[in-house]
Tab-separated table of C-alpha atoms and ligand atoms in Angstrom:
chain	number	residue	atom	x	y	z
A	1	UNK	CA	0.000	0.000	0.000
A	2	UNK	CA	1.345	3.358	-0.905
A	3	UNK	CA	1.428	6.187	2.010
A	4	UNK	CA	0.640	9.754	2.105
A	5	UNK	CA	1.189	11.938	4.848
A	6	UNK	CA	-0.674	14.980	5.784
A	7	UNK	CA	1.288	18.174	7.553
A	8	UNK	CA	-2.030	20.276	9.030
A	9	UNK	CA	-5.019	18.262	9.886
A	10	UNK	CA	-6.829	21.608	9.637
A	11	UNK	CA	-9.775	22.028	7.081
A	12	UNK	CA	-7.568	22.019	4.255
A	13	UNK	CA	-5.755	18.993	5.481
A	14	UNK	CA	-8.339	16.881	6.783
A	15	UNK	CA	-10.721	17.541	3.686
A	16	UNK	CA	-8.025	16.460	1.588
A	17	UNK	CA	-7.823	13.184	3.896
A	18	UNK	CA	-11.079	12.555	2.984
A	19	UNK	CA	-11.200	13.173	-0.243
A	20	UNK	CA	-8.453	10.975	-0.760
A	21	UNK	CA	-9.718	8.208	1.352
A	22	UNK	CA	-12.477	8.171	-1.233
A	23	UNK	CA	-10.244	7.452	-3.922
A	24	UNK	CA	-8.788	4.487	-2.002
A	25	UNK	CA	-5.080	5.134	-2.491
A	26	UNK	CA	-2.883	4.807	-0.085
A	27	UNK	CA	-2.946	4.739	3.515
A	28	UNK	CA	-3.023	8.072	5.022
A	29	UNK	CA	-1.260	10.006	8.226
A	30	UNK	CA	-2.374	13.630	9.447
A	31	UNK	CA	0.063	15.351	11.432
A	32	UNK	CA	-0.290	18.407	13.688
A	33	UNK	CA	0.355	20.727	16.465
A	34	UNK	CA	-3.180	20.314	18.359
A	35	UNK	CA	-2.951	17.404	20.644
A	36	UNK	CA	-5.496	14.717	20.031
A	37	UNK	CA	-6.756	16.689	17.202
A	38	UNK	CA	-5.321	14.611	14.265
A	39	UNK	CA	-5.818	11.681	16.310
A	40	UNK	CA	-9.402	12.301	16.627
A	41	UNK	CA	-9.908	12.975	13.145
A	42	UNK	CA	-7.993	9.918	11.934
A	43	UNK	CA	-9.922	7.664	13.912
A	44	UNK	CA	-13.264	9.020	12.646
A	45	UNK	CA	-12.373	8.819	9.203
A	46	UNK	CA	-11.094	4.966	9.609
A	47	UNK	CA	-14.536	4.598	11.351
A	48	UNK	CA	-16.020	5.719	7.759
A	49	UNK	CA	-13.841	3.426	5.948
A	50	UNK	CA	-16.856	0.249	6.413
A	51	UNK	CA	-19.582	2.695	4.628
A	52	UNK	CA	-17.308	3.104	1.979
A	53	UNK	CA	-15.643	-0.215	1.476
A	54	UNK	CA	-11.788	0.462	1.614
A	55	UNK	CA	-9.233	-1.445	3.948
A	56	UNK	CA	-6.785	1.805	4.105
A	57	UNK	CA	-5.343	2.476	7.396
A	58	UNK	CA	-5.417	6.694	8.828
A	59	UNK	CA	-3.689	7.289	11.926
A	60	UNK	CA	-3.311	11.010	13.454
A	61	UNK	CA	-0.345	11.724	15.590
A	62	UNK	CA	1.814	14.968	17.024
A	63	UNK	CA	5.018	13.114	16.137
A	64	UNK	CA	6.680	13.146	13.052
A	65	UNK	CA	8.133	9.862	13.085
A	66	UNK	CA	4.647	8.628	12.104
A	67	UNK	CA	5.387	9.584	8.139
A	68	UNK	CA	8.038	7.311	8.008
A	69	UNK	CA	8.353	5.144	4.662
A	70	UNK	CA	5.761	8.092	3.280
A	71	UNK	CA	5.406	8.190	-0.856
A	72	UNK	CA	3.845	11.878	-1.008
A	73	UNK	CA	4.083	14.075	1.844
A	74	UNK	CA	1.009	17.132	2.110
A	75	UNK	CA	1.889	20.210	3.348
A	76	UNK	CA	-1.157	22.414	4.382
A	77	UNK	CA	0.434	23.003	8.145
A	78	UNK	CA	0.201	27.284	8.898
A	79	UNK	CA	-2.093	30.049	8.773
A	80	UNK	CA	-4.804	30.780	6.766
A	81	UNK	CA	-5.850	34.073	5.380
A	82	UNK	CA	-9.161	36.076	6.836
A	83	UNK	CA	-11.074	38.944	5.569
A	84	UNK	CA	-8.488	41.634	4.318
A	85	UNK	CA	-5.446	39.477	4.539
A	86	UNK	CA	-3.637	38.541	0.929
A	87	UNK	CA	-1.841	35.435	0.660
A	88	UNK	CA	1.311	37.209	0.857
A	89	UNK	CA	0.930	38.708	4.557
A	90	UNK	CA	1.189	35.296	5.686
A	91	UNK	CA	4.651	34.862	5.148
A	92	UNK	CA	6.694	35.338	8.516
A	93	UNK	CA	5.039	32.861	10.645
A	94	UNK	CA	4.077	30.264	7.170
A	95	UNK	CA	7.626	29.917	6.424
A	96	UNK	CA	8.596	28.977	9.936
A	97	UNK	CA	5.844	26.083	9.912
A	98	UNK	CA	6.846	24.924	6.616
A	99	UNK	CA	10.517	25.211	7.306
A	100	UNK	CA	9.763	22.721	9.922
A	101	UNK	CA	7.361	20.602	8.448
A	102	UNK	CA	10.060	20.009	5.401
A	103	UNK	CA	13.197	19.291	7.569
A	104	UNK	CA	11.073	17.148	9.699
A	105	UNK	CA	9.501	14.886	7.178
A	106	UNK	CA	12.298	14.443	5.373
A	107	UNK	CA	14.194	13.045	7.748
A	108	UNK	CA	11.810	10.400	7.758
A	109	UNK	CA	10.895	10.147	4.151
A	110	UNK	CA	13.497	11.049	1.966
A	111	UNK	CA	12.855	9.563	-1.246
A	112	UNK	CA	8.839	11.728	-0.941
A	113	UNK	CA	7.240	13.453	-3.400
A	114	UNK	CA	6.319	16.828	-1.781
A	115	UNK	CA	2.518	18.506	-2.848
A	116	UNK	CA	2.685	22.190	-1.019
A	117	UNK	CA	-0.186	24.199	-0.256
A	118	UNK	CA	0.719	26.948	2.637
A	119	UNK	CA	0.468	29.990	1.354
A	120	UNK	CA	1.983	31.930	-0.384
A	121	UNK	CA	1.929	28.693	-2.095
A	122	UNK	CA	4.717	29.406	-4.913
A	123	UNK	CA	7.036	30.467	-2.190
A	124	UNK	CA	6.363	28.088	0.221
A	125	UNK	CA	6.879	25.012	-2.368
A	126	UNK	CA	9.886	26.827	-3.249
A	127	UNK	CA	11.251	26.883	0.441
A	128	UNK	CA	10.219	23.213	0.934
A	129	UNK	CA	12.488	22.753	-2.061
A	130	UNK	CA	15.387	24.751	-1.098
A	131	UNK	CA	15.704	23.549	3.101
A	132	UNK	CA	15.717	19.938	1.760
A	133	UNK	CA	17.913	20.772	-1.440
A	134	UNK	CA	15.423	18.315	-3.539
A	135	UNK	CA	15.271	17.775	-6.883
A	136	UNK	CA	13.148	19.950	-9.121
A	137	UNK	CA	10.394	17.236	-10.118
A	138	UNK	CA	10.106	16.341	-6.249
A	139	UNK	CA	7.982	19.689	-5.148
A	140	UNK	CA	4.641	20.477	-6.208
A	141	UNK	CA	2.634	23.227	-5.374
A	142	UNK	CA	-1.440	23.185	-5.429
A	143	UNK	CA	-2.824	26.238	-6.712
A	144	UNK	CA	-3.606	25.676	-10.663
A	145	UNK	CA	-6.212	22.904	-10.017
A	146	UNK	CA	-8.059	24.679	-7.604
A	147	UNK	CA	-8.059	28.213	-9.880
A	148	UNK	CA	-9.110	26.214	-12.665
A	149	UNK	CA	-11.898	24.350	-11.690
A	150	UNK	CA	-13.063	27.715	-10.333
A	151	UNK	CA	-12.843	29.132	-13.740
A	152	UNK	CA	-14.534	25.993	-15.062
A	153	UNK	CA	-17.306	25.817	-12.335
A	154	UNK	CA	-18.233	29.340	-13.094
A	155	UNK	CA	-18.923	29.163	-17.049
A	156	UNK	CA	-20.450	26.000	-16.312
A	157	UNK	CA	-23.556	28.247	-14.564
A	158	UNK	CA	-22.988	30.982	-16.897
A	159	UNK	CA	-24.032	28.088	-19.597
A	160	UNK	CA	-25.660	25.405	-18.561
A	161	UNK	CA	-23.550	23.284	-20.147
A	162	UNK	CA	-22.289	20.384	-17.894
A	163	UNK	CA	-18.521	21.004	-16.265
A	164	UNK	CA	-16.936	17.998	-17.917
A	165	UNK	CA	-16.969	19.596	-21.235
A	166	UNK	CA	-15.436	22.458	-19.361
A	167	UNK	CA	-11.508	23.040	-19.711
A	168	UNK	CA	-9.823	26.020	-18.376
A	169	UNK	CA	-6.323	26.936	-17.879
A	170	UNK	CA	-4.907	29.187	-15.218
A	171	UNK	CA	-1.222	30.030	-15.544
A	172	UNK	CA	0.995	32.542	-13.220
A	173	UNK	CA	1.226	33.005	-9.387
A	174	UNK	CA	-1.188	32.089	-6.805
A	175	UNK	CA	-2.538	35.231	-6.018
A	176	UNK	CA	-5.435	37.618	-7.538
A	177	UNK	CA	-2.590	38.212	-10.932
A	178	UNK	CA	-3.062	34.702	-11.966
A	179	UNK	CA	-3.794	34.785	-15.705
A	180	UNK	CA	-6.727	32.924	-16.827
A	181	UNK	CA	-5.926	31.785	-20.096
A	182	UNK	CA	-9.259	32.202	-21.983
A	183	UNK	CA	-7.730	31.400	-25.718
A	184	UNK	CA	-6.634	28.276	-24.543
A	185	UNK	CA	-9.665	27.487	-22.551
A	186	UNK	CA	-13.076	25.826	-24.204
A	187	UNK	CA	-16.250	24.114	-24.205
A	188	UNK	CA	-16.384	20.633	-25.988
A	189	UNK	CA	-13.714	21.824	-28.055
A	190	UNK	CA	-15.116	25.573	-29.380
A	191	UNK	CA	-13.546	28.757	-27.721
A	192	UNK	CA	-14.948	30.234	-24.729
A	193	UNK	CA	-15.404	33.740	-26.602
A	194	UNK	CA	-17.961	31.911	-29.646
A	195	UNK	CA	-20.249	30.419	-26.466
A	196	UNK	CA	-20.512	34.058	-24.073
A	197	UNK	CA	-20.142	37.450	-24.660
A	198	UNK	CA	-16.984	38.964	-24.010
A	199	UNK	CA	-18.654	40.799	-20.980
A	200	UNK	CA	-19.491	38.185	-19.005
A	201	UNK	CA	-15.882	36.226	-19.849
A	202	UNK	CA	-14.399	39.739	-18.476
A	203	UNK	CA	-16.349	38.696	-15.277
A	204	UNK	CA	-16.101	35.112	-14.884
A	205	UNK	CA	-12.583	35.956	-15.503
A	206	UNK	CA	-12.402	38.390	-12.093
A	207	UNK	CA	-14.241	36.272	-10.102
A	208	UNK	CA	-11.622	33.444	-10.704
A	209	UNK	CA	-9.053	35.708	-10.306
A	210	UNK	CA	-10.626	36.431	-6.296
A	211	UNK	CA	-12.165	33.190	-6.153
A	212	UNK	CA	-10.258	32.937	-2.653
A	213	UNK	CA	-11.011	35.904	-1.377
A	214	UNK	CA	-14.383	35.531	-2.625
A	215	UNK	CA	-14.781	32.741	-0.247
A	216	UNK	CA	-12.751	34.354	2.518
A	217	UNK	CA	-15.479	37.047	2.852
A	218	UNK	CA	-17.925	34.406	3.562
A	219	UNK	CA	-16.428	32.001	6.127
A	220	UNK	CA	-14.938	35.405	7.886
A	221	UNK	CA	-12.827	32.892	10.164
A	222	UNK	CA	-10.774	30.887	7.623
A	223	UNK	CA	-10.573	30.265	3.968
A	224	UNK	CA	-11.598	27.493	1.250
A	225	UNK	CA	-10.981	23.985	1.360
A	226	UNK	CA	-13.733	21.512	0.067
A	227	UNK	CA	-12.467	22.703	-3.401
A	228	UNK	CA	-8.156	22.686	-2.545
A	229	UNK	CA	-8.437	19.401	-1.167
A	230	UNK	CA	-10.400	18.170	-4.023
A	231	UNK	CA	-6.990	19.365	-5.989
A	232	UNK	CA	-5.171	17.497	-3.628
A	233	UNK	CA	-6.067	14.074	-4.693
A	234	UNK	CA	-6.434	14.249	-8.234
A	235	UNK	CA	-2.699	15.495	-8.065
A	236	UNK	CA	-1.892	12.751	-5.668
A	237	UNK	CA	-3.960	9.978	-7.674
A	238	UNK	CA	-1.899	11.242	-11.428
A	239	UNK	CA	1.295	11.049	-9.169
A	240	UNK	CA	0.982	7.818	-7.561
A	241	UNK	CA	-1.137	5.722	-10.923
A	242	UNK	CA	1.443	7.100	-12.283
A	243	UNK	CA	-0.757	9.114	-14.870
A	244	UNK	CA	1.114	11.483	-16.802
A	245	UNK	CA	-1.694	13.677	-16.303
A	246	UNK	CA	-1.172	17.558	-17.549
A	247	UNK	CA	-2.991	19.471	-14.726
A	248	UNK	CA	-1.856	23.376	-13.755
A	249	UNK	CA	0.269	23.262	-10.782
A	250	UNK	CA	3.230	25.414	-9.200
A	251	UNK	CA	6.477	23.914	-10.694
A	252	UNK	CA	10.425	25.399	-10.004
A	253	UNK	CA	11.171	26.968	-13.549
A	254	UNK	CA	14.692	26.231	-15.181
A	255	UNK	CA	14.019	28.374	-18.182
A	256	UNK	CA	10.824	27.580	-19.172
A	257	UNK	CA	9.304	30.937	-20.244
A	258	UNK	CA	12.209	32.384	-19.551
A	259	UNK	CA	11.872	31.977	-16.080
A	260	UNK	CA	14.817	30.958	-14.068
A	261	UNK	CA	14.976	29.856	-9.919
A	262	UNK	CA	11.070	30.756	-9.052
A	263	UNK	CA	8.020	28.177	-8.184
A	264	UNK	CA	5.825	29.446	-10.926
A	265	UNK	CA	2.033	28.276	-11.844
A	266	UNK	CA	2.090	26.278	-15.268
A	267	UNK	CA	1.044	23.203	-16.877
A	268	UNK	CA	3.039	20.572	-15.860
A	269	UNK	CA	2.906	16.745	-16.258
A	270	UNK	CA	2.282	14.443	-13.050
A	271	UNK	CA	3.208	10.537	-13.193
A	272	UNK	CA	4.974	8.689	-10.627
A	273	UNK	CA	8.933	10.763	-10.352
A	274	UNK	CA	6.481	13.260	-9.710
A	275	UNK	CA	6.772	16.669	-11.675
A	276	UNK	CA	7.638	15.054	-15.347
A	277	UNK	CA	7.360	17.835	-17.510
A	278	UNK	CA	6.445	21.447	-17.758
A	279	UNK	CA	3.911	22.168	-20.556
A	280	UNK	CA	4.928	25.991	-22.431
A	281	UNK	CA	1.651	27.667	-23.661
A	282	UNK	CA	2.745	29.799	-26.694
A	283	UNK	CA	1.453	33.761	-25.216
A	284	UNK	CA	0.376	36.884	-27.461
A	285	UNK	CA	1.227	40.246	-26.042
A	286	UNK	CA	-1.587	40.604	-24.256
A	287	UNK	CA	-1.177	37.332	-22.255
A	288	UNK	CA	2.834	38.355	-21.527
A	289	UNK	CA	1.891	41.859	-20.227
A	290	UNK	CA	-0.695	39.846	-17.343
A	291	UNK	CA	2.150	36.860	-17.366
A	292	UNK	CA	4.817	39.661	-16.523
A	293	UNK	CA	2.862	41.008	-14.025
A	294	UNK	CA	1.940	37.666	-12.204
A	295	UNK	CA	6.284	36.792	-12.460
A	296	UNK	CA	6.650	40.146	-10.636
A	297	UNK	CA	4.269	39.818	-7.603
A	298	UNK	CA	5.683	35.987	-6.828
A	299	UNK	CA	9.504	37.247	-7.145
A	300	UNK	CA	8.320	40.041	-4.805
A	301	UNK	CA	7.801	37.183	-2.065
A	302	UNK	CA	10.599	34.604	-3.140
A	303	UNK	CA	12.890	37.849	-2.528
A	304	UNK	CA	10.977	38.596	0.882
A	305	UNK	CA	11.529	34.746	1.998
A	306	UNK	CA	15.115	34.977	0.976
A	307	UNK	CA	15.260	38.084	3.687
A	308	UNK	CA	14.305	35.820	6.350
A	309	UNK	CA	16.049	32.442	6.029
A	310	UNK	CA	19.037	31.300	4.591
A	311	UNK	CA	18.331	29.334	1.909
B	401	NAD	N1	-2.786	26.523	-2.235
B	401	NAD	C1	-4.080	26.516	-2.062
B	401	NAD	O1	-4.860	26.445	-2.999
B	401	NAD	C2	-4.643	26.568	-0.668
B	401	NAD	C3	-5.984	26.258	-0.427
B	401	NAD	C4	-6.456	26.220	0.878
B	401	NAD	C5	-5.614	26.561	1.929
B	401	NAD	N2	-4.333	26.908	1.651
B	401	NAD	C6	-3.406	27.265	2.724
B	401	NAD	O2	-3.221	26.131	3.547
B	401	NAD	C7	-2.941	26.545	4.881
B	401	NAD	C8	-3.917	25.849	5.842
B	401	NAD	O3	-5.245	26.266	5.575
B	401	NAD	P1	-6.466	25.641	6.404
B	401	NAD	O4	-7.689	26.262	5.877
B	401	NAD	O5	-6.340	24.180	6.442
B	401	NAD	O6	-6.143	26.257	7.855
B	401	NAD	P2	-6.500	25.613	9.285
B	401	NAD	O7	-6.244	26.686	10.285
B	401	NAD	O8	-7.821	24.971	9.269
B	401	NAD	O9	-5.405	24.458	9.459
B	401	NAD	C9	-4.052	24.702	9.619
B	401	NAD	C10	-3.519	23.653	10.579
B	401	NAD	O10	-2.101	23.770	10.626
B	401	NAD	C11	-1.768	23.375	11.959
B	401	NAD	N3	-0.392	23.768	12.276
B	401	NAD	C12	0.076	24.991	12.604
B	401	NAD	N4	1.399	24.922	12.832
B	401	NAD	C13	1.769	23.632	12.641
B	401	NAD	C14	3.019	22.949	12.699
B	401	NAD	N5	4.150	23.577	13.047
B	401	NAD	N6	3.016	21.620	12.427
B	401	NAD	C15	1.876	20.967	12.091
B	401	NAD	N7	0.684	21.580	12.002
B	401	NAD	C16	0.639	22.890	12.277
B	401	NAD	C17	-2.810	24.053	12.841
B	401	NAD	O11	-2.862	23.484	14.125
B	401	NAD	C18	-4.051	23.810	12.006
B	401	NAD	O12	-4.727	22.629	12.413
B	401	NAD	C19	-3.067	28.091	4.862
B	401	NAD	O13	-1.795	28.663	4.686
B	401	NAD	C20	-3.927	28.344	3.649
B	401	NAD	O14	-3.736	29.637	3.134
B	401	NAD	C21	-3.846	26.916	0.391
């Protein structure tokens, strides 16, 4: 049985435990801070696990050691934005958790495949990367899945039209500069602009953009995670079926578009070594200006993290 080990048993984490659990991969560990917490939440879930028929094992703990032997390792351990927060004022105390959280697991797990999700996501895959000096295709961060299927989930009500003939793309930064690629994107096949007005694309295309915060302003006390965790284990399901699935994800750039030493939002292609290949979407001037902007506002934090640890 394959093993995946959860850093946070928060809502992001444990949602992403259960969502996985669904999907009958691998058996599953949540690790956190709160005593009893991810014990307690474990245990529930492997009381589920009759209803839905699977023989995995979840165990919570507040020890680390319990990842040992782990195939992917989750990291959704830290703080999560509330009303009037961006992703980026998280920074200081995130990169202290996730510091930890990498240096800890991979003690115990060094050959894992690392999925990030603490935000700032881009930066925080790209400190998991740098504290445990892992290969490129190794870290992962979650952010294009989730801003996709927002994009995807909101045409589908705009047109009725069911969300499997949906496909968007979302390249760039996790943050409200991502750049919804709506040339590439397209119902059944036909581009987006021949099925709505340009209008309403404009606006489906802002609403992605602050799909967080959009959701932020609701809960008040935390931010989203049905829809993260849901990201969560289709990347860990391409990764460990060994897929070669293209979804949008957060991959370290060695050049591609030009981009050099930055966790950057792009297609990429999951199988089994993890991170096989970074997909390059051909952009018109238009799409560079937006790209350009997004490259700026994640080496704005990258530089920021650099400031506070030595990495
Ligand atoms: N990339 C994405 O798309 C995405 C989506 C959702 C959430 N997030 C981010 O994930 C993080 C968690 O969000 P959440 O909604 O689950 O928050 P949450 O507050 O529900 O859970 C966070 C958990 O981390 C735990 N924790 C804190 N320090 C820890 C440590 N040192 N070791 C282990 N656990 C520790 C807390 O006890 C808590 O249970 C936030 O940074 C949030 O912004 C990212």
């Amino acid at each position: 049985m394959n093993k995946i080990s959860i850093i946070g048993a928060g809502m992001t984490g444990s949602t992403s435990a259960h969502w996985l659990a669904e999907r009958d991969l691998a058996d599953l560990v949540l690790v956190d801070v709160v005593e009893g917490m991810p014990q307690g939440k474990a245990l529930d879930m492997l009381e589920a696990m009759p209803i839905i028929g699977s023989d995995i094992e979840i165990v919570g703990s507040n020890d680390y050691s319990a990842t040992k032997g782990s195939d992917i390792i989750i990291i959704t351990a830290g703080l999560a934005r509330k009303p009037g927060m961006s992703r980026d004022d998280l920074l200081t105390a995130n990169a202290e958790i996730v510091g930890k959280a990498a240096t800890e697991t991979f003690k115990y797990s060094p050959d894992a495949i690392y999925i990030v999700l603490t935000n700032p996501l881009d930066t925080m895959a790209y400190l998991t990367m740098k504290v445990n000096k892992l290969p490129r295709e190794r870290v992962i961060g979650q952010a294009g899945v989730l801003d996709s299927a927002r994009m995807c989930a909101f045409l589908a009500m705009e047109t009725g039209i069911s969300v499997e003939n949906i496909h968007c793309y979302v390249l760039g930064g996790h943050g409200d500069e991502m750049v919804p690629l709506t040339r590439h994107s397209n119902i059944a096949g036909i581009p987006l602009c021949d099925y709505i007005s340009a209008d309403k694309l404009e606006a489906i295309v802002n609403r992605t953009r602050k799909g967080g915060g959009e959701i932020v302003d609701l809960l008040k006390t935390g931010s989203a995670f049905y829809a993260p965790a849901a990201a969560v284990a289709q990347m860990a399901e391409a990764i460990l079926k060994d897929r070669h699935l293209i979804l949008p994800c957060s991959a370290y750039m060695q050049g591609e578009y030009g981009l050099r030493d930055i966790f950057f939002g792009t297609p990429v292609k999951l199988g089994r070594k993890g991170m096989e290949q970074i997909i390059e979407y051909p952009l018109d001037a238009d799409e560079k200006v937006l790209f350009d902007k997004s490259v700026a506002a994640v080496q704005e934090t990258h530089e920021a993290l650099k400031k506070l640890v030595k990495i």
